[in-house]
Structure formats: C-alpha cells, structure tokens
Amino acid sequence: MRRSPSKVVAASALIASAAMVAVALPATAATGSASAPAPGAAVEAAPRAGALQVQLSPAERAALLADAQADRAVTAKALGLGGKEALLPRSVTKDADGSVHTRYERTFAGLPVLGGDLVVHTAANGSARGVTKNAKATITVASTSAAKSAESAKSFALGRARAEGAKAPKAESVRKVVWAGSGKPTLAWETVVDGVQHDGTPSELHVITDATTGAKLFEYQGVHTGTGTSQYSGTVNIGTSLSGSTYQLNDPSRGGNRTYNLNGGSSGTGTLFTDADDVWGNGLPSNAQTAGVDAHYGAQLTWDYYKNVHSRNGIRNDGVAAYSRVHYGNAYVNAFWDDDCFCMTYGDGENNAKPLTSIDVGAHEMTHGVTSHTANLTYSGESGGLNEATSDIFAAAVEFWANNANDPGDYLVGEKIDIFGNGKPLRYMDQPSKDGRSKDAWYSGIGGIDVHYSSGPANHWFYLASEGSGAKVVNGVSYNSPTSDGLPVTAIGRDAAAKIWYRALTTYMTSSTNYAGARTATLQAAADLYGLYSTTYVNAANAWAGINVGPRVVLGVTVTNPGPRTTLVNAATSLQIQAFSTNPGPLTYTATGLPAGLTINASTGLISGTPTTLGTSNVTVTAKDSTNATGTTSFTWNVVSVITVFENTTDVAIPDAGAAAFSPINVTGLSGNAPSTLKVDVDIVHTWRGDLVIDLQAPDGTLYRLKNSDSLDSADNVNATYTVNASSEVANGTWKLKVQDVFSADTGYINSWKLTF
C-alpha cells in the first residue's frame, strides 16, 4: 500500500505485535479557553448543557473551517507564532453554548511540523479564551538545509523495520519535516516503511531521523491492531440496501457503512457482501457471511453510540462511514484500523474458526479512527498507551450501550473471541496486570513498553471512575479493583466517565499527550461538564490518584503564600491575599501578627495601610468559607527605614554552551549582614531559557542557585525575581550574577539585574 507523504497515517491493532498547555491568548484572537472555570463554579449532577457538543451539518462544519482558513494568519499572529510558521485548520467542534474548538496543524518555512498541533478555543461571541498546545517549544530551526540525505534516512529506516521483524520492508515515502514531538524542534526526515509484521499484520513504520546527525529521534507503528466478531451477538438487525434484485451490506442511513469479503486476501478492498433474501449468515464461521454480519453490526452500533451519546456524526464527524473488511489472510489472529484506507480489517482467528469481529473489537478499531481524527495520539510512548486505552474505553462503553443479551457489557477486552483458547480475555480493565503484562498504575518508565500494555493505567482509571474500587459484580462478572495508594475511589458512573474522556480527547488532548496531560485534560473536561470541584470532578481526580497520576483532591480552602515581605516604615502599602475554596460561596479573611498600622479587609483579603513600627512580624492569614472550612498561611513582614537597591544595566554576552558569564554589582554603605529576604531581580534576553543555569555569587564566593536548566523549557528570556536567604553573608562587597548556557544552539545576554537589601 502506498502512503501519501503529505499526511500522517494512523492505524491501530488490538493485539500487541512483536514488532494542555493551556495559555492565554491576546484579546484580539478569535479563540476559546482551555482554563478551568473560576473556583466556586456551580456543582451540577448532570452534564452542563453548554459544554455538550452539538452535531454540525456538513455545511456548518465547512463554513467554520473556511473561516478558520481565512483567519489563520491573524490567529497565528495572535498566538505569537513566528513569521515562518503557518496554521492549517484540521477539524472543528462546537458546544451547545456556541463555543468553538478548532484543531490546527503547523508548518515552518513550508515544512510540516510533527507535534506542532494545537487547539484554539473561541467563545460564542468570538472572543479569545485560550489555546491548548502540544509543543511548548518555540518552533524554529537554524536552517532548513539537511546535512544528511533523504537516501540515508531511507536506509536507516529500512534497517529499523528489519530490526522490528518486518518482512519485505519498502521505503514508500520520505519527507523533510520539523520534529517538535519532544525536546527542542529539530530539522528531520520522516520515512514511512511498508511491509508485513511477523504475524501477518501490515506494517507501516514511521521513522523520524535528525537531518543533521542522522540519529533516530522517534518512531511509531502506523498500523494499530485489534479484534472483534458478530458470530457472537445472536440474531441482529443490520442496515442493508437493495441494488436491483440484490441486497448489499451497505447502510446508507449510517454514512454508507459497507462490509467487504477479502476471502483470504491481504490487499485491496475485497468484494462487497451481497445476498438474495436479506437474511445474512448462520452464526457459524464456515459461512462467510457470518463474520460480515458481526463486523457490520459492530460498526453500526459504534456509529449509533457516537452519534446518540456524543453527537459525533461518524469517525471524521462528517457523516461519512468507514468500511469493514473481513476474512483477512489465512488464520490471521488480529484485527486493525488503517487510516490510509479508512477501514477496519478483521482476521478469522486460529484455524479460521473465531473471527475477530465481536462488538468490543469493532468499537475498538473504529475508535482508533476517531482518535486519529481528533487528538491523533501518536502511537508510541505514553501517548500510544493512551491511544490504545481510548479504544478499549469506548469498546466497553459501546458494548454496555448496545445492551445485547448475547454479549452483555463488561470491562473485559476481547472476551468473546477467545484468542488464547482458554476462555480468557485479552485485557482486564479492573486490574490490568491480571493479563500478566499490562500495568495497573503509572510509573516513570511506562512509555518504554508496548502500547497495548502501557494502556493499562488509563483502562484502570476508566474502571475506577465508572465503578469505583473494591469488589463488585456487574452483569454477572466479578471484579476486584485495587488502587495504587490503597485508598478507596467512589464511582462517578460509566456514562459520566465516557463523556469526560470523549470531551478530553476531542477538545483538550493533543498528539503527544502523556498520562499527566491526560489527567489535566479529563479534569478540564469534568469541570466543563459537571462543574469545578463538583462530586464528579473530585472523584474523577481521585481515580487518577488511584493509578498514581496526580494527587487526591481534598475539599476545603487553600490560601496562597505570598512569601516574605519588606516595606518602608511610614509609607502606604498593600498586599492582596489569594485564596479559594472548593465549596461555593464567599470567603471571610482574618489575620494575626500584622505590623502596626496594617489591617485586612474581611471580605476581599486585601491587606493595606501604613506601617508605623520598625521590625519583623510573623503574619498568619486565615480564610474561611461558607461551610466553615478554613485554610491558613504564614509569612514574615519586615518593616525597614530604608530599602537600598543596587543595579547593573551593562549588557554581558552569554557564551553558547561555553564558560559562565558574570555581571558584578559592588555593594557599599551598608552595615552588617545581608537580609534573609535579599531580592534578586534578573532580566536576561535568551532564546530557549531552559538552557540556562543561574546563580548569585556572594562576595566570599558562596553560590546561591537561582535557576536550574530544563531542556523542556523552550520559552524565551528570563524575567524573574528570586528571594535568597543571605543572612550569613556580609552585605558590603562585590556580588555577581553567574549565568551559564549548558546546551548549544541558542544565544543571549544579561540585560540587567539588581539587588534589593
């Protein structure tokens, strides 16, 4: 199969093969918010109507995408993108309250940016609310000229395919791209290698190599495999059509859902199933139509589920159905989704006796298509595990929703197809480790295992959120779900869990979302649908804690510590205390230990007045909400007779990946030691500030670390105030700001810095 080099292909298999940053936009941008509702948002028992997506007609969708295309230059400018960057509108959804969420891909100097996807959020009135970015880094490369040739990239990629066990690999395409999926954006080659995996599954390996060094940056499998059959659902009604005197497995009421017979082949579309009397199959695998009925029925159920529950009109949300192919190969024990053919493909299992066409397998494969046309979670690392889990989650949701007595809903994956010949399912959602390979909870190395097993924690989250922890029986199946922290999780219900995951997938997740990002996305979705700190929100968060992702949510009042304060005696001053409660209603503020002359406003938390007495006070602020829950914070407040500032405004160049740069300040005229709250204000101009390590050097040579390097912090410049306990240092003498660039490729200078005693 030839793949177009102009698009990223997504496909998926159910069985393992051997082989939000949310940022504020300028008010001029037509975007919407990825930030949570304000603290104290109303708690609702049912989904909030404004956050529910509505079905768009093809004309409405086309109009919104046309508007996005026409305004893409303005949007790019509002997002602060560089002059060489361009946006390409990819898809759009709309909420009941009129909010619009538009997904974009990016280019740099005309080159595709892999990992540069983002979602722009627009309020109903067109005002800017926010953007969810996949890549935090500024997209730029020094040159678009590649030191390594396309042929060398092909050769390397072919070697990788052979190492993965691919048979007859062939490099179908290679294109120059900018890789922004992780770390610093890099000029790269993306090579797509076709072939056949060891088990007969088509292989479509994407290999990303550095165009300067030739080193591998990333790789992922483009064909995602799965399982399913309708030999298992009994007598069912399926959508067909009459063509002349012959019936076809062609359902015009569901976007043209068609099912084809490959008859043991492994390429092409196959032959559309036809029948003289519109009575299909006999429930036995020996009848070729039986597997066709199962696949057709599973696709029909999945279409109806997404449309009726999530207002999604087909995989691409455009009213056009994918198609199904059954009887792939000979005794092929797998199934897969392929975005290139926009189709699901099913093998017939061991001895061609158990086709992989059950309800959950069909829903699993179709959901890979939905993921491909929404967040497009990269099929590798943690995002790959989330991709697989998304298909398992909606496979379970569809199976429960179908309410078929022959295949009742459960939290088992592939239980009907009996892959292992012992009656056991492929995967367990209540305790994924029961399959011997999947993981129950997140850990730092989980991105390094097969995506079918790294999916375990997200599957476990869905079970915990749906049913809660502990032992229970659902539809006759016994479950016993533990938590990683040993604490119980209270269920929010399966429908709520599925709606939260769907909104997170379609509105807030991006291609490289990891487990931490999935928690953020789902909690944002829970806030949208049910209210921030609602019971549903809290229990969804606690389900994440139950798989070792993020903390438990404790209801109550939080007061932000403002840090040490230093102000002048007899000079008016003010400080706004920041606090919020997980409960609705106003807060009441009190304070003890304030310097003489200062008071706190009980309603607003504003401390103001004129301090009249020199000295240091230990201040404690308490905030109480309408339920009498309280939160406190303590800090010091130093009232002085004079505040002395010393500053150096001379520019000092910072060598690229070289020796440290020093900028001195000579402090004179002070007595005694420096304060415990010495303030250091730093203004550094430098691209990719994560390259920088910054220290304050005292006159005796002692170093006080202000900032560590961070290879993922791609923002420009450092404009920050640091507080240092320098009370052991003599105040007078030469203090120095030490700045070292520890990585190559980015440059800058110390613009200015100052010390406040």
PDB file of N, CA and C in Angstrom, residues 298-357:
ATOM      1  N   GLY A 298     -21.176  -4.473  14.438  1.00  0.00           N
ATOM      2  CA  GLY A 298     -20.308  -3.719  15.342  1.00  0.00           C
ATOM      3  C   GLY A 298     -20.082  -2.298  14.870  1.00  0.00           C
ATOM      4  N   ALA A 299     -19.894  -2.121  13.562  1.00  0.00           N
ATOM      5  CA  ALA A 299     -19.715  -0.775  13.011  1.00  0.00           C
ATOM      6  C   ALA A 299     -20.996   0.040  13.164  1.00  0.00           C
ATOM      7  N   GLN A 300     -22.140  -0.621  12.979  1.00  0.00           N
ATOM      8  CA  GLN A 300     -23.439   0.041  13.121  1.00  0.00           C
ATOM      9  C   GLN A 300     -23.647   0.518  14.558  1.00  0.00           C
ATOM     10  N   LEU A 301     -23.362  -0.363  15.533  1.00  0.00           N
ATOM     11  CA  LEU A 301     -23.510   0.002  16.934  1.00  0.00           C
ATOM     12  C   LEU A 301     -22.595   1.166  17.304  1.00  0.00           C
ATOM     13  N   THR A 302     -21.357   1.110  16.826  1.00  0.00           N
ATOM     14  CA  THR A 302     -20.389   2.146  17.183  1.00  0.00           C
ATOM     15  C   THR A 302     -20.793   3.485  16.580  1.00  0.00           C
ATOM     16  N   TRP A 303     -21.252   3.463  15.334  1.00  0.00           N
ATOM     17  CA  TRP A 303     -21.763   4.694  14.695  1.00  0.00           C
ATOM     18  C   TRP A 303     -22.895   5.284  15.524  1.00  0.00           C
ATOM     19  N   ASP A 304     -23.860   4.426  15.905  1.00  0.00           N
ATOM     20  CA  ASP A 304     -25.024   4.911  16.655  1.00  0.00           C
ATOM     21  C   ASP A 304     -24.620   5.428  18.036  1.00  0.00           C
ATOM     22  N   TYR A 305     -23.689   4.727  18.680  1.00  0.00           N
ATOM     23  CA  TYR A 305     -23.241   5.165  20.014  1.00  0.00           C
ATOM     24  C   TYR A 305     -22.642   6.564  19.941  1.00  0.00           C
ATOM     25  N   TYR A 306     -21.692   6.780  19.045  1.00  0.00           N
ATOM     26  CA  TYR A 306     -21.047   8.093  18.968  1.00  0.00           C
ATOM     27  C   TYR A 306     -22.056   9.184  18.589  1.00  0.00           C
ATOM     28  N   LYS A 307     -23.007   8.827  17.728  1.00  0.00           N
ATOM     29  CA  LYS A 307     -23.968   9.847  17.300  1.00  0.00           C
ATOM     30  C   LYS A 307     -24.962  10.167  18.410  1.00  0.00           C
ATOM     31  N   ASN A 308     -25.492   9.151  19.071  1.00  0.00           N
ATOM     32  CA  ASN A 308     -26.546   9.364  20.060  1.00  0.00           C
ATOM     33  C   ASN A 308     -26.011   9.833  21.405  1.00  0.00           C
ATOM     34  N   VAL A 309     -24.802   9.423  21.762  1.00  0.00           N
ATOM     35  CA  VAL A 309     -24.256   9.772  23.074  1.00  0.00           C
ATOM     36  C   VAL A 309     -23.368  11.015  23.006  1.00  0.00           C
ATOM     37  N   HIS A 310     -22.567  11.128  21.959  1.00  0.00           N
ATOM     38  CA  HIS A 310     -21.585  12.213  21.896  1.00  0.00           C
ATOM     39  C   HIS A 310     -21.841  13.191  20.745  1.00  0.00           C
ATOM     40  N   SER A 311     -22.944  13.021  20.032  1.00  0.00           N
ATOM     41  CA  SER A 311     -23.291  13.909  18.908  1.00  0.00           C
ATOM     42  C   SER A 311     -22.199  13.934  17.850  1.00  0.00           C
ATOM     43  N   ARG A 312     -21.532  12.786  17.663  1.00  0.00           N
ATOM     44  CA  ARG A 312     -20.486  12.696  16.639  1.00  0.00           C
ATOM     45  C   ARG A 312     -21.051  11.952  15.435  1.00  0.00           C
ATOM     46  N   ASN A 313     -20.986  12.550  14.293  1.00  0.00           N
ATOM     47  CA  ASN A 313     -21.589  12.015  13.083  1.00  0.00           C
ATOM     48  C   ASN A 313     -20.544  11.290  12.245  1.00  0.00           C
ATOM     49  N   GLY A 314     -20.138  10.111  12.715  1.00  0.00           N
ATOM     50  CA  GLY A 314     -19.138   9.334  12.002  1.00  0.00           C
ATOM     51  C   GLY A 314     -17.738   9.583  12.519  1.00  0.00           C
ATOM     52  N   ILE A 315     -16.811   8.775  12.070  1.00  0.00           N
ATOM     53  CA  ILE A 315     -15.431   8.821  12.554  1.00  0.00           C
ATOM     54  C   ILE A 315     -14.827  10.207  12.385  1.00  0.00           C
ATOM     55  N   ARG A 316     -14.983  10.791  11.205  1.00  0.00           N
ATOM     56  CA  ARG A 316     -14.424  12.124  10.953  1.00  0.00           C
ATOM     57  C   ARG A 316     -15.403  13.226  11.314  1.00  0.00           C
ATOM     58  N   ASN A 317     -16.571  12.841  11.841  1.00  0.00           N
ATOM     59  CA  ASN A 317     -17.622  13.796  12.192  1.00  0.00           C
ATOM     60  C   ASN A 317     -18.147  14.522  10.955  1.00  0.00           C
ATOM     61  N   ASP A 318     -18.081  13.819   9.827  1.00  0.00           N
ATOM     62  CA  ASP A 318     -18.521  14.426   8.565  1.00  0.00           C
ATOM     63  C   ASP A 318     -19.657  13.656   7.910  1.00  0.00           C
ATOM     64  N   GLY A 319     -20.224  12.663   8.628  1.00  0.00           N
ATOM     65  CA  GLY A 319     -21.345  11.906   8.083  1.00  0.00           C
ATOM     66  C   GLY A 319     -20.959  10.816   7.113  1.00  0.00           C
ATOM     67  N   VAL A 320     -19.652  10.553   6.950  1.00  0.00           N
ATOM     68  CA  VAL A 320     -19.175   9.529   6.011  1.00  0.00           C
ATOM     69  C   VAL A 320     -18.618   8.350   6.802  1.00  0.00           C
ATOM     70  N   ALA A 321     -19.080   7.155   6.493  1.00  0.00           N
ATOM     71  CA  ALA A 321     -18.661   5.964   7.232  1.00  0.00           C
ATOM     72  C   ALA A 321     -17.358   5.399   6.687  1.00  0.00           C
ATOM     73  N   ALA A 322     -16.611   4.771   7.581  1.00  0.00           N
ATOM     74  CA  ALA A 322     -15.513   3.908   7.165  1.00  0.00           C
ATOM     75  C   ALA A 322     -16.112   2.584   6.681  1.00  0.00           C
ATOM     76  N   TYR A 323     -15.293   1.702   6.111  1.00  0.00           N
ATOM     77  CA  TYR A 323     -15.822   0.402   5.705  1.00  0.00           C
ATOM     78  C   TYR A 323     -15.062  -0.706   6.423  1.00  0.00           C
ATOM     79  N   SER A 324     -15.628  -1.911   6.378  1.00  0.00           N
ATOM     80  CA  SER A 324     -15.037  -3.068   7.055  1.00  0.00           C
ATOM     81  C   SER A 324     -14.619  -4.116   6.033  1.00  0.00           C
ATOM     82  N   ARG A 325     -13.499  -4.803   6.339  1.00  0.00           N
ATOM     83  CA  ARG A 325     -13.040  -5.930   5.526  1.00  0.00           C
ATOM     84  C   ARG A 325     -12.891  -7.145   6.448  1.00  0.00           C
ATOM     85  N   VAL A 326     -13.496  -8.275   6.077  1.00  0.00           N
ATOM     86  CA  VAL A 326     -13.371  -9.488   6.880  1.00  0.00           C
ATOM     87  C   VAL A 326     -12.673 -10.577   6.062  1.00  0.00           C
ATOM     88  N   HIS A 327     -12.309 -11.652   6.770  1.00  0.00           N
ATOM     89  CA  HIS A 327     -11.596 -12.785   6.177  1.00  0.00           C
ATOM     90  C   HIS A 327     -10.251 -12.347   5.593  1.00  0.00           C
ATOM     91  N   TYR A 328      -9.517 -11.602   6.408  1.00  0.00           N
ATOM     92  CA  TYR A 328      -8.183 -11.144   6.002  1.00  0.00           C
ATOM     93  C   TYR A 328      -7.171 -12.264   6.229  1.00  0.00           C
ATOM     94  N   GLY A 329      -6.424 -12.630   5.170  1.00  0.00           N
ATOM     95  CA  GLY A 329      -5.362 -13.615   5.284  1.00  0.00           C
ATOM     96  C   GLY A 329      -5.879 -15.000   5.647  1.00  0.00           C
ATOM     97  N   ASN A 330      -4.973 -15.828   6.122  1.00  0.00           N
ATOM     98  CA  ASN A 330      -5.303 -17.205   6.496  1.00  0.00           C
ATOM     99  C   ASN A 330      -5.008 -17.405   7.974  1.00  0.00           C
ATOM    100  N   ALA A 331      -6.063 -17.669   8.774  1.00  0.00           N
ATOM    101  CA  ALA A 331      -5.930 -17.880  10.220  1.00  0.00           C
ATOM    102  C   ALA A 331      -5.226 -16.694  10.885  1.00  0.00           C
ATOM    103  N   TYR A 332      -5.504 -15.504  10.400  1.00  0.00           N
ATOM    104  CA  TYR A 332      -4.903 -14.282  10.957  1.00  0.00           C
ATOM    105  C   TYR A 332      -5.572 -13.964  12.288  1.00  0.00           C
ATOM    106  N   VAL A 333      -4.775 -13.917  13.345  1.00  0.00           N
ATOM    107  CA  VAL A 333      -5.313 -13.739  14.693  1.00  0.00           C
ATOM    108  C   VAL A 333      -5.149 -12.284  15.108  1.00  0.00           C
ATOM    109  N   ASN A 334      -5.830 -11.394  14.446  1.00  0.00           N
ATOM    110  CA  ASN A 334      -5.774  -9.985  14.800  1.00  0.00           C
ATOM    111  C   ASN A 334      -6.798  -9.220  13.980  1.00  0.00           C
ATOM    112  N   ALA A 335      -6.881  -7.937  14.267  1.00  0.00           N
ATOM    113  CA  ALA A 335      -7.712  -7.009  13.501  1.00  0.00           C
ATOM    114  C   ALA A 335      -7.034  -5.654  13.593  1.00  0.00           C
ATOM    115  N   PHE A 336      -7.294  -4.772  12.651  1.00  0.00           N
ATOM    116  CA  PHE A 336      -6.611  -3.478  12.694  1.00  0.00           C
ATOM    117  C   PHE A 336      -7.414  -2.395  11.994  1.00  0.00           C
ATOM    118  N   TRP A 337      -7.111  -1.182  12.419  1.00  0.00           N
ATOM    119  CA  TRP A 337      -7.615   0.020  11.755  1.00  0.00           C
ATOM    120  C   TRP A 337      -6.491   0.601  10.930  1.00  0.00           C
ATOM    121  N   ASP A 338      -6.798   1.048   9.708  1.00  0.00           N
ATOM    122  CA  ASP A 338      -5.814   1.702   8.847  1.00  0.00           C
ATOM    123  C   ASP A 338      -6.413   3.010   8.346  1.00  0.00           C
ATOM    124  N   ASP A 339      -5.812   4.125   8.745  1.00  0.00           N
ATOM    125  CA  ASP A 339      -6.362   5.425   8.375  1.00  0.00           C
ATOM    126  C   ASP A 339      -6.183   5.705   6.894  1.00  0.00           C
ATOM    127  N   ASP A 340      -5.220   5.039   6.277  1.00  0.00           N
ATOM    128  CA  ASP A 340      -4.970   5.291   4.860  1.00  0.00           C
ATOM    129  C   ASP A 340      -6.124   4.780   4.004  1.00  0.00           C
ATOM    130  N   CYS A 341      -6.632   3.586   4.335  1.00  0.00           N
ATOM    131  CA  CYS A 341      -7.791   3.078   3.586  1.00  0.00           C
ATOM    132  C   CYS A 341      -9.101   3.477   4.250  1.00  0.00           C
ATOM    133  N   PHE A 342      -8.999   4.068   5.460  1.00  0.00           N
ATOM    134  CA  PHE A 342     -10.171   4.475   6.226  1.00  0.00           C
ATOM    135  C   PHE A 342     -11.082   3.271   6.415  1.00  0.00           C
ATOM    136  N   CYS A 343     -10.488   2.213   7.004  1.00  0.00           N
ATOM    137  CA  CYS A 343     -11.237   0.968   7.107  1.00  0.00           C
ATOM    138  C   CYS A 343     -10.774   0.130   8.289  1.00  0.00           C
ATOM    139  N   MET A 344     -11.667  -0.783   8.716  1.00  0.00           N
ATOM    140  CA  MET A 344     -11.366  -1.787   9.723  1.00  0.00           C
ATOM    141  C   MET A 344     -11.170  -3.120   9.018  1.00  0.00           C
ATOM    142  N   THR A 345     -10.203  -3.913   9.492  1.00  0.00           N
ATOM    143  CA  THR A 345      -9.899  -5.193   8.858  1.00  0.00           C
ATOM    144  C   THR A 345      -9.819  -6.273   9.927  1.00  0.00           C
ATOM    145  N   TYR A 346     -10.443  -7.438   9.656  1.00  0.00           N
ATOM    146  CA  TYR A 346     -10.552  -8.491  10.656  1.00  0.00           C
ATOM    147  C   TYR A 346     -10.057  -9.828  10.104  1.00  0.00           C
ATOM    148  N   GLY A 347      -9.226 -10.502  10.917  1.00  0.00           N
ATOM    149  CA  GLY A 347      -8.832 -11.869  10.595  1.00  0.00           C
ATOM    150  C   GLY A 347      -9.833 -12.866  11.147  1.00  0.00           C
ATOM    151  N   ASP A 348      -9.627 -14.160  10.796  1.00  0.00           N
ATOM    152  CA  ASP A 348     -10.560 -15.212  11.196  1.00  0.00           C
ATOM    153  C   ASP A 348     -10.095 -16.015  12.403  1.00  0.00           C
ATOM    154  N   GLY A 349      -8.957 -15.647  13.007  1.00  0.00           N
ATOM    155  CA  GLY A 349      -8.502 -16.320  14.207  1.00  0.00           C
ATOM    156  C   GLY A 349      -7.890 -17.680  13.934  1.00  0.00           C
ATOM    157  N   GLU A 350      -7.504 -18.363  15.033  1.00  0.00           N
ATOM    158  CA  GLU A 350      -6.893 -19.684  14.912  1.00  0.00           C
ATOM    159  C   GLU A 350      -7.815 -20.637  14.159  1.00  0.00           C
ATOM    160  N   ASN A 351      -7.215 -21.338  13.182  1.00  0.00           N
ATOM    161  CA  ASN A 351      -7.949 -22.322  12.376  1.00  0.00           C
ATOM    162  C   ASN A 351      -9.145 -21.712  11.652  1.00  0.00           C
ATOM    163  N   ASN A 352      -9.121 -20.398  11.493  1.00  0.00           N
ATOM    164  CA  ASN A 352     -10.208 -19.688  10.814  1.00  0.00           C
ATOM    165  C   ASN A 352     -11.566 -19.983  11.455  1.00  0.00           C
ATOM    166  N   ALA A 353     -11.559 -20.186  12.790  1.00  0.00           N
ATOM    167  CA  ALA A 353     -12.774 -20.608  13.480  1.00  0.00           C
ATOM    168  C   ALA A 353     -13.393 -19.520  14.340  1.00  0.00           C
ATOM    169  N   LYS A 354     -12.605 -18.510  14.727  1.00  0.00           N
ATOM    170  CA  LYS A 354     -13.137 -17.471  15.619  1.00  0.00           C
ATOM    171  C   LYS A 354     -12.764 -16.090  15.089  1.00  0.00           C
ATOM    172  N   PRO A 355     -13.532 -15.609  14.125  1.00  0.00           N
ATOM    173  CA  PRO A 355     -13.240 -14.281  13.556  1.00  0.00           C
ATOM    174  C   PRO A 355     -13.181 -13.219  14.651  1.00  0.00           C
ATOM    175  N   LEU A 356     -12.331 -12.263  14.452  1.00  0.00           N
ATOM    176  CA  LEU A 356     -12.133 -11.216  15.456  1.00  0.00           C
ATOM    177  C   LEU A 356     -13.090 -10.063  15.195  1.00  0.00           C
ATOM    178  N   THR A 357     -14.383 -10.351  15.278  1.00  0.00           N
ATOM    179  CA  THR A 357     -15.394  -9.377  14.879  1.00  0.00           C
ATOM    180  C   THR A 357     -16.434  -9.123  15.952  1.00  0.00           C
TER     181      THR A 357
END
